[in-house]
Amino acid sequence: MNRPSPYVRRRWLGREIRRLREEHDVTGESLARAVGFPRQQLSALENGHIGPDIDLVSGICDYLAVGANRRTAIMEAAADGWTRGWWAADAEQMGRRQAVYADLESGAKTITEYALALIPGLLQTPAFADARLSSDPARHGDRFDPSAAVAARARRQSQVLAARGPCYEAVIDEVAIRRRAADPAVVAEQLRHVIAVCASHPSVTVQVLPLDASIRGHSAPRSAYSIYRYRDPQGSQAVAVDTLTHDVIHTEPDEVGPYLSLHSRLKAAALSPESSIRLLRNAAENLIPAEGVLA
């Protein structure tokens, strides 16, 4: 978990290369020609779509006479962008969308989530995860393997909950608590699991956003999202927004900012962690009373 997200590093590198071009008033076409690479390859580099060609990045720094400190930061980002994490080899089996989240979680200092309709994946039990992953097979490719996806989710959880893992905070909408997203026994076990994780991991904080919460500015969150802050020298941040068909990833500061502002309002409107645990416990009891507890 210590290496920064390759995806985020590629996106930062692409922005930095564009910024260099603009500072020197050089077009992409002329720069590509000057360093001896196809224009399409430079475009892919600037858009963060590929593992950066180290020779291309070095050639750009040479041609534009980039200073030593800035060059070091650029070349470090290029090296990080080439990293292939454990999720890369298993992306088809675990699901490409989950592989993206594994990438984004890599090297994160903090992970902050808002869950609208489901318990967040990083808090899901294997039984709950299996029920959800099996519920809509049309969302996955032909090589998707639900058992591999559940195992990958467990691996992501173990890395986030490791001793040197990130601080993890989640605001969970009460809709996600009340919805029967799986068999009642599975949901009850899931809610108790969230309680247990919070009790045993000081780095984890969960707050429930009540249905009748009064959110400052009457904000109405439109989708679930995850916010990532990193340990890289640039203090990079990213937001992954969950949609029905794919995940939208934001790394530009002016795109990330509105989610930071929204989340501060949701967090302020949510129940305290202690009250949230009580709500989770009561919801689980209403589904399936714990053994030895009278209904």
PDB file of C-alpha atoms in Angstrom:
ATOM      1  CA  MET A   1       0.000   0.000   0.000  1.00  0.00           C
ATOM      2  CA  ASN A   2       3.041   2.318   0.205  1.00  0.00           C
ATOM      3  CA  ARG A   3       3.526   2.881  -3.528  1.00  0.00           C
ATOM      4  CA  PRO A   4       1.249   5.574  -4.937  1.00  0.00           C
ATOM      5  CA  SER A   5      -1.562   4.654  -7.321  1.00  0.00           C
ATOM      6  CA  PRO A   6      -0.079   4.118 -10.798  1.00  0.00           C
ATOM      7  CA  TYR A   7      -3.249   5.550 -12.355  1.00  0.00           C
ATOM      8  CA  VAL A   8      -3.070   8.750 -10.318  1.00  0.00           C
ATOM      9  CA  ARG A   9       0.647   9.129 -10.964  1.00  0.00           C
ATOM     10  CA  ARG A  10       0.081   8.807 -14.721  1.00  0.00           C
ATOM     11  CA  ARG A  11      -2.616  11.452 -14.566  1.00  0.00           C
ATOM     12  CA  TRP A  12      -0.332  13.844 -12.660  1.00  0.00           C
ATOM     13  CA  LEU A  13       2.476  13.182 -15.120  1.00  0.00           C
ATOM     14  CA  GLY A  14       0.198  13.917 -18.067  1.00  0.00           C
ATOM     15  CA  ARG A  15      -0.858  17.243 -16.552  1.00  0.00           C
ATOM     16  CA  GLU A  16       2.763  18.151 -15.881  1.00  0.00           C
ATOM     17  CA  ILE A  17       3.828  17.407 -19.463  1.00  0.00           C
ATOM     18  CA  ARG A  18       0.967  19.569 -20.800  1.00  0.00           C
ATOM     19  CA  ARG A  19       1.954  22.318 -18.386  1.00  0.00           C
ATOM     20  CA  LEU A  20       5.541  22.175 -19.636  1.00  0.00           C
ATOM     21  CA  ARG A  21       4.394  22.491 -23.243  1.00  0.00           C
ATOM     22  CA  GLU A  22       2.232  25.478 -22.399  1.00  0.00           C
ATOM     23  CA  GLU A  23       5.033  27.170 -20.456  1.00  0.00           C
ATOM     24  CA  HIS A  24       7.340  26.821 -23.467  1.00  0.00           C
ATOM     25  CA  ASP A  25       4.593  27.552 -25.998  1.00  0.00           C
ATOM     26  CA  VAL A  26       5.283  24.288 -27.830  1.00  0.00           C
ATOM     27  CA  THR A  27       2.613  22.340 -29.683  1.00  0.00           C
ATOM     28  CA  GLY A  28       2.218  18.617 -29.214  1.00  0.00           C
ATOM     29  CA  GLU A  29       3.057  18.040 -32.856  1.00  0.00           C
ATOM     30  CA  SER A  30       6.321  19.969 -32.720  1.00  0.00           C
ATOM     31  CA  LEU A  31       7.361  18.454 -29.392  1.00  0.00           C
ATOM     32  CA  ALA A  32       6.723  14.910 -30.597  1.00  0.00           C
ATOM     33  CA  ARG A  33       8.728  15.602 -33.745  1.00  0.00           C
ATOM     34  CA  ALA A  34      11.582  17.125 -31.763  1.00  0.00           C
ATOM     35  CA  VAL A  35      11.956  14.127 -29.434  1.00  0.00           C
ATOM     36  CA  GLY A  36      11.375  11.567 -32.195  1.00  0.00           C
ATOM     37  CA  PHE A  37       8.127   9.969 -31.005  1.00  0.00           C
ATOM     38  CA  PRO A  38       4.706   9.653 -32.681  1.00  0.00           C
ATOM     39  CA  ARG A  39       2.222  12.403 -31.821  1.00  0.00           C
ATOM     40  CA  GLN A  40      -0.284   9.737 -30.739  1.00  0.00           C
ATOM     41  CA  GLN A  41       2.147   8.426 -28.128  1.00  0.00           C
ATOM     42  CA  LEU A  42       2.612  11.898 -26.680  1.00  0.00           C
ATOM     43  CA  SER A  43      -1.177  12.360 -26.569  1.00  0.00           C
ATOM     44  CA  ALA A  44      -1.576   9.054 -24.727  1.00  0.00           C
ATOM     45  CA  LEU A  45       1.101  10.136 -22.250  1.00  0.00           C
ATOM     46  CA  GLU A  46      -0.610  13.478 -21.606  1.00  0.00           C
ATOM     47  CA  ASN A  47      -3.952  11.742 -21.087  1.00  0.00           C
ATOM     48  CA  GLY A  48      -2.513   9.157 -18.686  1.00  0.00           C
ATOM     49  CA  HIS A  49      -3.745   6.275 -20.834  1.00  0.00           C
ATOM     50  CA  ILE A  50      -0.576   4.199 -20.980  1.00  0.00           C
ATOM     51  CA  GLY A  51       2.449   3.303 -18.919  1.00  0.00           C
ATOM     52  CA  PRO A  52       4.755   6.209 -19.766  1.00  0.00           C
ATOM     53  CA  ASP A  53       7.705   5.565 -22.067  1.00  0.00           C
ATOM     54  CA  ILE A  54      10.694   6.527 -19.930  1.00  0.00           C
ATOM     55  CA  ASP A  55      12.739   7.525 -22.979  1.00  0.00           C
ATOM     56  CA  LEU A  56       9.943   9.781 -24.188  1.00  0.00           C
ATOM     57  CA  VAL A  57       9.618  11.487 -20.803  1.00  0.00           C
ATOM     58  CA  SER A  58      13.395  11.872 -20.492  1.00  0.00           C
ATOM     59  CA  GLY A  59      13.602  13.275 -24.027  1.00  0.00           C
ATOM     60  CA  ILE A  60      10.935  15.873 -23.234  1.00  0.00           C
ATOM     61  CA  CYS A  61      12.814  16.947 -20.115  1.00  0.00           C
ATOM     62  CA  ASP A  62      16.053  17.251 -22.121  1.00  0.00           C
ATOM     63  CA  TYR A  63      14.467  19.188 -24.976  1.00  0.00           C
ATOM     64  CA  LEU A  64      12.674  21.628 -22.662  1.00  0.00           C
ATOM     65  CA  ALA A  65      15.695  21.952 -20.323  1.00  0.00           C
ATOM     66  CA  VAL A  66      13.680  21.048 -17.242  1.00  0.00           C
ATOM     67  CA  GLY A  67      15.378  21.946 -13.938  1.00  0.00           C
ATOM     68  CA  ALA A  68      16.854  19.212 -11.745  1.00  0.00           C
ATOM     69  CA  ASN A  69      14.191  19.138  -9.025  1.00  0.00           C
ATOM     70  CA  ARG A  70      11.299  19.240 -11.441  1.00  0.00           C
ATOM     71  CA  ARG A  71      12.912  16.611 -13.641  1.00  0.00           C
ATOM     72  CA  THR A  72      13.334  14.310 -10.637  1.00  0.00           C
ATOM     73  CA  ALA A  73       9.640  14.644  -9.759  1.00  0.00           C
ATOM     74  CA  ILE A  74       8.634  13.969 -13.372  1.00  0.00           C
ATOM     75  CA  MET A  75      10.881  10.920 -13.771  1.00  0.00           C
ATOM     76  CA  GLU A  76       9.707   9.489 -10.424  1.00  0.00           C
ATOM     77  CA  ALA A  77       6.104   9.836 -11.568  1.00  0.00           C
ATOM     78  CA  ALA A  78       6.987   8.130 -14.851  1.00  0.00           C
ATOM     79  CA  ALA A  79       8.521   5.197 -12.974  1.00  0.00           C
ATOM     80  CA  ASP A  80       5.516   4.945 -10.639  1.00  0.00           C
ATOM     81  CA  GLY A  81       3.151   5.047 -13.602  1.00  0.00           C
ATOM     82  CA  TRP A  82       4.716   1.881 -15.000  1.00  0.00           C
ATOM     83  CA  THR A  83       4.006  -0.113 -11.832  1.00  0.00           C
ATOM     84  CA  ARG A  84       1.753  -3.132 -12.329  1.00  0.00           C
ATOM     85  CA  GLY A  85       0.034  -3.970  -9.069  1.00  0.00           C
ATOM     86  CA  TRP A  86      -1.402  -7.349  -8.115  1.00  0.00           C
ATOM     87  CA  TRP A  87      -4.762  -6.322  -9.590  1.00  0.00           C
ATOM     88  CA  ALA A  88      -3.437  -6.001 -13.138  1.00  0.00           C
ATOM     89  CA  ALA A  89      -3.015  -9.742 -13.745  1.00  0.00           C
ATOM     90  CA  ASP A  90      -6.441 -10.554 -12.299  1.00  0.00           C
ATOM     91  CA  ALA A  91      -8.429  -7.640 -13.751  1.00  0.00           C
ATOM     92  CA  GLU A  92     -10.676  -9.748 -15.983  1.00  0.00           C
ATOM     93  CA  GLN A  93     -11.513 -12.294 -13.281  1.00  0.00           C
ATOM     94  CA  MET A  94     -12.002  -9.821 -10.433  1.00  0.00           C
ATOM     95  CA  GLY A  95     -13.790  -7.305 -12.666  1.00  0.00           C
ATOM     96  CA  ARG A  96     -12.171  -4.306 -14.323  1.00  0.00           C
ATOM     97  CA  ARG A  97     -14.112  -1.856 -12.205  1.00  0.00           C
ATOM     98  CA  GLN A  98     -12.842  -3.452  -9.008  1.00  0.00           C
ATOM     99  CA  ALA A  99      -9.306  -3.452 -10.430  1.00  0.00           C
ATOM    100  CA  VAL A 100      -9.544   0.324 -10.867  1.00  0.00           C
ATOM    101  CA  TYR A 101     -10.489   0.712  -7.195  1.00  0.00           C
ATOM    102  CA  ALA A 102      -7.585  -1.529  -6.126  1.00  0.00           C
ATOM    103  CA  ASP A 103      -5.278   0.737  -8.132  1.00  0.00           C
ATOM    104  CA  LEU A 104      -6.701   3.903  -6.585  1.00  0.00           C
ATOM    105  CA  GLU A 105      -6.384   2.460  -3.060  1.00  0.00           C
ATOM    106  CA  SER A 106      -2.692   1.724  -3.585  1.00  0.00           C
ATOM    107  CA  GLY A 107      -0.553   4.140  -1.615  1.00  0.00           C
ATOM    108  CA  ALA A 108      -3.519   6.133  -0.300  1.00  0.00           C
ATOM    109  CA  LYS A 109      -3.019   8.064   2.926  1.00  0.00           C
ATOM    110  CA  THR A 110      -6.753   8.415   3.517  1.00  0.00           C
ATOM    111  CA  ILE A 111      -9.826   6.926   1.870  1.00  0.00           C
ATOM    112  CA  THR A 112     -13.125   8.708   2.404  1.00  0.00           C
ATOM    113  CA  GLU A 113     -16.366   7.319   1.015  1.00  0.00           C
ATOM    114  CA  TYR A 114     -20.036   8.132   0.725  1.00  0.00           C
ATOM    115  CA  ALA A 115     -22.188   5.035   0.219  1.00  0.00           C
ATOM    116  CA  LEU A 116     -25.628   5.764  -1.172  1.00  0.00           C
ATOM    117  CA  ALA A 117     -27.351   2.401  -1.634  1.00  0.00           C
ATOM    118  CA  LEU A 118     -24.960  -0.349  -0.511  1.00  0.00           C
ATOM    119  CA  ILE A 119     -22.457  -1.035   2.235  1.00  0.00           C
ATOM    120  CA  PRO A 120     -19.045   0.018   0.826  1.00  0.00           C
ATOM    121  CA  GLY A 121     -16.995  -2.745  -0.754  1.00  0.00           C
ATOM    122  CA  LEU A 122     -14.150  -2.232   1.723  1.00  0.00           C
ATOM    123  CA  LEU A 123     -16.529  -3.178   4.548  1.00  0.00           C
ATOM    124  CA  GLN A 124     -18.415  -6.031   2.871  1.00  0.00           C
ATOM    125  CA  THR A 125     -18.428  -9.596   4.166  1.00  0.00           C
ATOM    126  CA  PRO A 126     -17.709 -12.391   1.673  1.00  0.00           C
ATOM    127  CA  ALA A 127     -21.368 -13.479   1.775  1.00  0.00           C
ATOM    128  CA  PHE A 128     -22.675  -9.977   1.134  1.00  0.00           C
ATOM    129  CA  ALA A 129     -20.073  -9.344  -1.582  1.00  0.00           C
ATOM    130  CA  ASP A 130     -20.962 -12.627  -3.297  1.00  0.00           C
ATOM    131  CA  ALA A 131     -24.668 -11.748  -3.246  1.00  0.00           C
ATOM    132  CA  ARG A 132     -24.032  -8.356  -4.783  1.00  0.00           C
ATOM    133  CA  LEU A 133     -21.486  -9.505  -7.360  1.00  0.00           C
ATOM    134  CA  SER A 134     -23.826 -12.295  -8.483  1.00  0.00           C
ATOM    135  CA  SER A 135     -26.888 -10.064  -8.637  1.00  0.00           C
ATOM    136  CA  ASP A 136     -26.170  -8.448 -12.006  1.00  0.00           C
ATOM    137  CA  PRO A 137     -23.996 -10.643 -14.251  1.00  0.00           C
ATOM    138  CA  ALA A 138     -24.624  -8.349 -17.245  1.00  0.00           C
ATOM    139  CA  ARG A 139     -22.295  -5.771 -15.670  1.00  0.00           C
ATOM    140  CA  HIS A 140     -19.306  -8.103 -15.988  1.00  0.00           C
ATOM    141  CA  GLY A 141     -17.255  -9.558 -18.837  1.00  0.00           C
ATOM    142  CA  ASP A 142     -17.200 -13.140 -20.031  1.00  0.00           C
ATOM    143  CA  ARG A 143     -14.123 -13.998 -17.967  1.00  0.00           C
ATOM    144  CA  PHE A 144     -15.544 -12.595 -14.739  1.00  0.00           C
ATOM    145  CA  ASP A 145     -15.304 -15.038 -11.834  1.00  0.00           C
ATOM    146  CA  PRO A 146     -17.436 -14.172  -8.768  1.00  0.00           C
ATOM    147  CA  SER A 147     -15.216 -16.223  -6.453  1.00  0.00           C
ATOM    148  CA  ALA A 148     -12.104 -14.420  -7.723  1.00  0.00           C
ATOM    149  CA  ALA A 149     -13.901 -11.092  -7.284  1.00  0.00           C
ATOM    150  CA  VAL A 150     -14.805 -11.922  -3.664  1.00  0.00           C
ATOM    151  CA  ALA A 151     -11.207 -12.986  -2.969  1.00  0.00           C
ATOM    152  CA  ALA A 152      -9.904  -9.770  -4.523  1.00  0.00           C
ATOM    153  CA  ARG A 153     -12.265  -7.714  -2.377  1.00  0.00           C
ATOM    154  CA  ALA A 154     -10.977  -9.512   0.710  1.00  0.00           C
ATOM    155  CA  ARG A 155      -7.404  -8.722  -0.339  1.00  0.00           C
ATOM    156  CA  ARG A 156      -8.252  -5.051  -0.777  1.00  0.00           C
ATOM    157  CA  GLN A 157      -9.823  -5.019   2.682  1.00  0.00           C
ATOM    158  CA  SER A 158      -6.800  -6.669   4.301  1.00  0.00           C
ATOM    159  CA  GLN A 159      -4.481  -4.048   2.817  1.00  0.00           C
ATOM    160  CA  VAL A 160      -6.660  -1.133   3.879  1.00  0.00           C
ATOM    161  CA  LEU A 161      -7.025  -2.561   7.396  1.00  0.00           C
ATOM    162  CA  ALA A 162      -3.324  -3.412   7.736  1.00  0.00           C
ATOM    163  CA  ALA A 163      -1.321  -1.794  10.519  1.00  0.00           C
ATOM    164  CA  ARG A 164       0.210   0.785   8.143  1.00  0.00           C
ATOM    165  CA  GLY A 165      -2.836   1.119   5.936  1.00  0.00           C
ATOM    166  CA  PRO A 166      -4.729   4.337   5.260  1.00  0.00           C
ATOM    167  CA  CYS A 167      -7.214   6.029   7.539  1.00  0.00           C
ATOM    168  CA  TYR A 168     -10.640   4.991   6.306  1.00  0.00           C
ATOM    169  CA  GLU A 169     -13.818   7.013   6.828  1.00  0.00           C
ATOM    170  CA  ALA A 170     -17.246   6.208   5.438  1.00  0.00           C
ATOM    171  CA  VAL A 171     -20.540   8.065   5.545  1.00  0.00           C
ATOM    172  CA  ILE A 172     -23.200   5.452   4.842  1.00  0.00           C
ATOM    173  CA  ASP A 173     -26.670   6.599   3.864  1.00  0.00           C
ATOM    174  CA  GLU A 174     -29.415   5.059   5.980  1.00  0.00           C
ATOM    175  CA  VAL A 175     -30.894   3.766   2.707  1.00  0.00           C
ATOM    176  CA  ALA A 176     -27.938   1.375   2.474  1.00  0.00           C
ATOM    177  CA  ILE A 177     -28.602   0.178   6.024  1.00  0.00           C
ATOM    178  CA  ARG A 178     -32.331  -0.428   5.573  1.00  0.00           C
ATOM    179  CA  ARG A 179     -32.301  -1.885   2.061  1.00  0.00           C
ATOM    180  CA  ARG A 180     -32.569  -5.673   1.800  1.00  0.00           C
ATOM    181  CA  ALA A 181     -29.642  -5.954  -0.594  1.00  0.00           C
ATOM    182  CA  ALA A 182     -29.256  -9.669   0.215  1.00  0.00           C
ATOM    183  CA  ASP A 183     -30.901 -12.352   2.357  1.00  0.00           C
ATOM    184  CA  PRO A 184     -31.855 -10.849   5.770  1.00  0.00           C
ATOM    185  CA  ALA A 185     -29.408 -13.133   7.597  1.00  0.00           C
ATOM    186  CA  VAL A 186     -26.604 -12.004   5.281  1.00  0.00           C
ATOM    187  CA  VAL A 187     -27.515  -8.346   5.754  1.00  0.00           C
ATOM    188  CA  ALA A 188     -27.656  -8.724   9.547  1.00  0.00           C
ATOM    189  CA  GLU A 189     -24.232 -10.390   9.530  1.00  0.00           C
ATOM    190  CA  GLN A 190     -22.973  -7.583   7.308  1.00  0.00           C
ATOM    191  CA  LEU A 191     -24.151  -4.846   9.665  1.00  0.00           C
ATOM    192  CA  ARG A 192     -22.574  -6.611  12.649  1.00  0.00           C
ATOM    193  CA  HIS A 193     -19.353  -6.937  10.675  1.00  0.00           C
ATOM    194  CA  VAL A 194     -19.216  -3.151  10.194  1.00  0.00           C
ATOM    195  CA  ILE A 195     -19.615  -2.738  13.960  1.00  0.00           C
ATOM    196  CA  ALA A 196     -16.832  -5.256  14.625  1.00  0.00           C
ATOM    197  CA  VAL A 197     -14.433  -3.593  12.171  1.00  0.00           C
ATOM    198  CA  CYS A 198     -14.987  -0.194  13.780  1.00  0.00           C
ATOM    199  CA  ALA A 199     -14.396  -1.683  17.232  1.00  0.00           C
ATOM    200  CA  SER A 200     -11.147  -3.430  16.297  1.00  0.00           C
ATOM    201  CA  HIS A 201      -9.591  -0.879  13.922  1.00  0.00           C
ATOM    202  CA  PRO A 202      -9.066   2.663  15.268  1.00  0.00           C
ATOM    203  CA  SER A 203      -8.222   3.774  11.713  1.00  0.00           C
ATOM    204  CA  VAL A 204     -11.825   3.101  10.606  1.00  0.00           C
ATOM    205  CA  THR A 205     -14.692   5.528  11.231  1.00  0.00           C
ATOM    206  CA  VAL A 206     -18.277   4.980  10.082  1.00  0.00           C
ATOM    207  CA  GLN A 207     -21.108   7.501  10.262  1.00  0.00           C
ATOM    208  CA  VAL A 208     -24.687   6.949   9.145  1.00  0.00           C
ATOM    209  CA  LEU A 209     -26.498   9.716   7.281  1.00  0.00           C
ATOM    210  CA  PRO A 210     -30.134   9.529   8.497  1.00  0.00           C
ATOM    211  CA  LEU A 211     -33.008   9.698   6.065  1.00  0.00           C
ATOM    212  CA  ASP A 212     -34.264  12.847   7.778  1.00  0.00           C
ATOM    213  CA  ALA A 213     -30.842  14.510   8.003  1.00  0.00           C
ATOM    214  CA  SER A 214     -30.749  18.252   7.433  1.00  0.00           C
ATOM    215  CA  ILE A 215     -27.769  18.837   5.155  1.00  0.00           C
ATOM    216  CA  ARG A 216     -26.345  22.354   4.979  1.00  0.00           C
ATOM    217  CA  GLY A 217     -27.440  24.032   1.773  1.00  0.00           C
ATOM    218  CA  HIS A 218     -29.970  21.221   1.244  1.00  0.00           C
ATOM    219  CA  SER A 219     -27.312  19.325  -0.665  1.00  0.00           C
ATOM    220  CA  ALA A 220     -28.559  16.140  -2.293  1.00  0.00           C
ATOM    221  CA  PRO A 221     -25.766  13.685  -3.161  1.00  0.00           C
ATOM    222  CA  ARG A 222     -26.494  12.145  -6.551  1.00  0.00           C
ATOM    223  CA  SER A 223     -24.211   9.120  -6.412  1.00  0.00           C
ATOM    224  CA  ALA A 224     -21.773   7.168  -4.296  1.00  0.00           C
ATOM    225  CA  TYR A 225     -18.158   8.301  -4.429  1.00  0.00           C
ATOM    226  CA  SER A 226     -14.731   7.633  -2.937  1.00  0.00           C
ATOM    227  CA  ILE A 227     -12.081  10.276  -2.198  1.00  0.00           C
ATOM    228  CA  TYR A 228      -8.395   9.349  -2.072  1.00  0.00           C
ATOM    229  CA  ARG A 229      -5.505  11.387  -0.708  1.00  0.00           C
ATOM    230  CA  TYR A 230      -1.944  10.227  -1.360  1.00  0.00           C
ATOM    231  CA  ARG A 231       1.502  10.396   0.197  1.00  0.00           C
ATOM    232  CA  ASP A 232       3.285  11.433  -3.008  1.00  0.00           C
ATOM    233  CA  PRO A 233       5.266  14.709  -2.933  1.00  0.00           C
ATOM    234  CA  GLN A 234       2.527  16.476  -4.905  1.00  0.00           C
ATOM    235  CA  GLY A 235      -0.164  15.558  -2.347  1.00  0.00           C
ATOM    236  CA  SER A 236      -2.343  14.156  -5.117  1.00  0.00           C
ATOM    237  CA  GLN A 237      -6.061  13.561  -4.654  1.00  0.00           C
ATOM    238  CA  ALA A 238      -8.587  11.602  -6.677  1.00  0.00           C
ATOM    239  CA  VAL A 239     -12.325  10.979  -6.646  1.00  0.00           C
ATOM    240  CA  ALA A 240     -14.047   7.896  -8.051  1.00  0.00           C
ATOM    241  CA  VAL A 241     -17.760   8.397  -8.756  1.00  0.00           C
ATOM    242  CA  ASP A 242     -19.893   5.275  -9.025  1.00  0.00           C
ATOM    243  CA  THR A 243     -22.329   5.154 -11.952  1.00  0.00           C
ATOM    244  CA  LEU A 244     -24.397   2.326 -13.389  1.00  0.00           C
ATOM    245  CA  THR A 245     -22.136   1.583 -16.347  1.00  0.00           C
ATOM    246  CA  HIS A 246     -18.656   2.740 -15.311  1.00  0.00           C
ATOM    247  CA  ASP A 247     -16.717   4.744 -12.752  1.00  0.00           C
ATOM    248  CA  VAL A 248     -15.767   8.356 -13.433  1.00  0.00           C
ATOM    249  CA  ILE A 249     -12.334   9.229 -12.045  1.00  0.00           C
ATOM    250  CA  HIS A 250     -11.480  12.856 -11.264  1.00  0.00           C
ATOM    251  CA  THR A 251      -7.931  13.993 -10.516  1.00  0.00           C
ATOM    252  CA  GLU A 252      -8.018  17.658 -11.547  1.00  0.00           C
ATOM    253  CA  PRO A 253      -8.151  19.903  -8.447  1.00  0.00           C
ATOM    254  CA  ASP A 254     -11.187  21.821  -9.744  1.00  0.00           C
ATOM    255  CA  GLU A 255     -13.035  18.493 -10.169  1.00  0.00           C
ATOM    256  CA  VAL A 256     -12.020  17.089  -6.785  1.00  0.00           C
ATOM    257  CA  GLY A 257     -12.847  20.251  -4.831  1.00  0.00           C
ATOM    258  CA  PRO A 258     -16.663  20.055  -5.077  1.00  0.00           C
ATOM    259  CA  TYR A 259     -16.634  16.521  -3.661  1.00  0.00           C
ATOM    260  CA  LEU A 260     -14.484  17.590  -0.723  1.00  0.00           C
ATOM    261  CA  SER A 261     -16.960  20.380  -0.007  1.00  0.00           C
ATOM    262  CA  LEU A 262     -19.978  18.089  -0.359  1.00  0.00           C
ATOM    263  CA  HIS A 263     -18.463  15.455   1.880  1.00  0.00           C
ATOM    264  CA  SER A 264     -17.796  17.950   4.662  1.00  0.00           C
ATOM    265  CA  ARG A 265     -21.507  18.809   4.626  1.00  0.00           C
ATOM    266  CA  LEU A 266     -22.585  15.157   4.627  1.00  0.00           C
ATOM    267  CA  LYS A 267     -20.211  14.334   7.469  1.00  0.00           C
ATOM    268  CA  ALA A 268     -21.531  17.250   9.536  1.00  0.00           C
ATOM    269  CA  ALA A 269     -25.141  16.098   8.963  1.00  0.00           C
ATOM    270  CA  ALA A 270     -24.438  12.436   9.753  1.00  0.00           C
ATOM    271  CA  LEU A 271     -24.840  10.806  13.133  1.00  0.00           C
ATOM    272  CA  SER A 272     -21.832  10.617  15.424  1.00  0.00           C
ATOM    273  CA  PRO A 273     -19.809   7.400  15.199  1.00  0.00           C
ATOM    274  CA  GLU A 274     -21.287   6.232  18.510  1.00  0.00           C
ATOM    275  CA  SER A 275     -24.885   6.901  17.456  1.00  0.00           C
ATOM    276  CA  SER A 276     -24.171   5.291  14.098  1.00  0.00           C
ATOM    277  CA  ILE A 277     -23.034   2.071  15.787  1.00  0.00           C
ATOM    278  CA  ARG A 278     -26.252   2.009  17.809  1.00  0.00           C
ATOM    279  CA  LEU A 279     -28.335   2.426  14.651  1.00  0.00           C
ATOM    280  CA  LEU A 280     -26.401  -0.370  12.914  1.00  0.00           C
ATOM    281  CA  ARG A 281     -26.863  -2.659  15.907  1.00  0.00           C
ATOM    282  CA  ASN A 282     -30.602  -1.981  16.111  1.00  0.00           C
ATOM    283  CA  ALA A 283     -31.011  -2.524  12.370  1.00  0.00           C
ATOM    284  CA  ALA A 284     -29.240  -5.876  12.605  1.00  0.00           C
ATOM    285  CA  GLU A 285     -31.372  -6.925  15.579  1.00  0.00           C
ATOM    286  CA  ASN A 286     -34.548  -6.044  13.689  1.00  0.00           C
ATOM    287  CA  LEU A 287     -33.459  -8.337  10.873  1.00  0.00           C
ATOM    288  CA  ILE A 288     -32.077 -11.300  12.822  1.00  0.00           C
ATOM    289  CA  PRO A 289     -31.715 -11.056  16.612  1.00  0.00           C
ATOM    290  CA  ALA A 290     -28.275 -12.019  17.816  1.00  0.00           C
ATOM    291  CA  GLU A 291     -28.037 -15.433  19.462  1.00  0.00           C
ATOM    292  CA  GLY A 292     -29.061 -15.233  23.084  1.00  0.00           C
ATOM    293  CA  VAL A 293     -30.847 -11.880  22.643  1.00  0.00           C
ATOM    294  CA  LEU A 294     -34.625 -11.810  22.968  1.00  0.00           C
ATOM    295  CA  ALA A 295     -36.515 -10.287  20.017  1.00  0.00           C
TER     296      ALA A 295
END
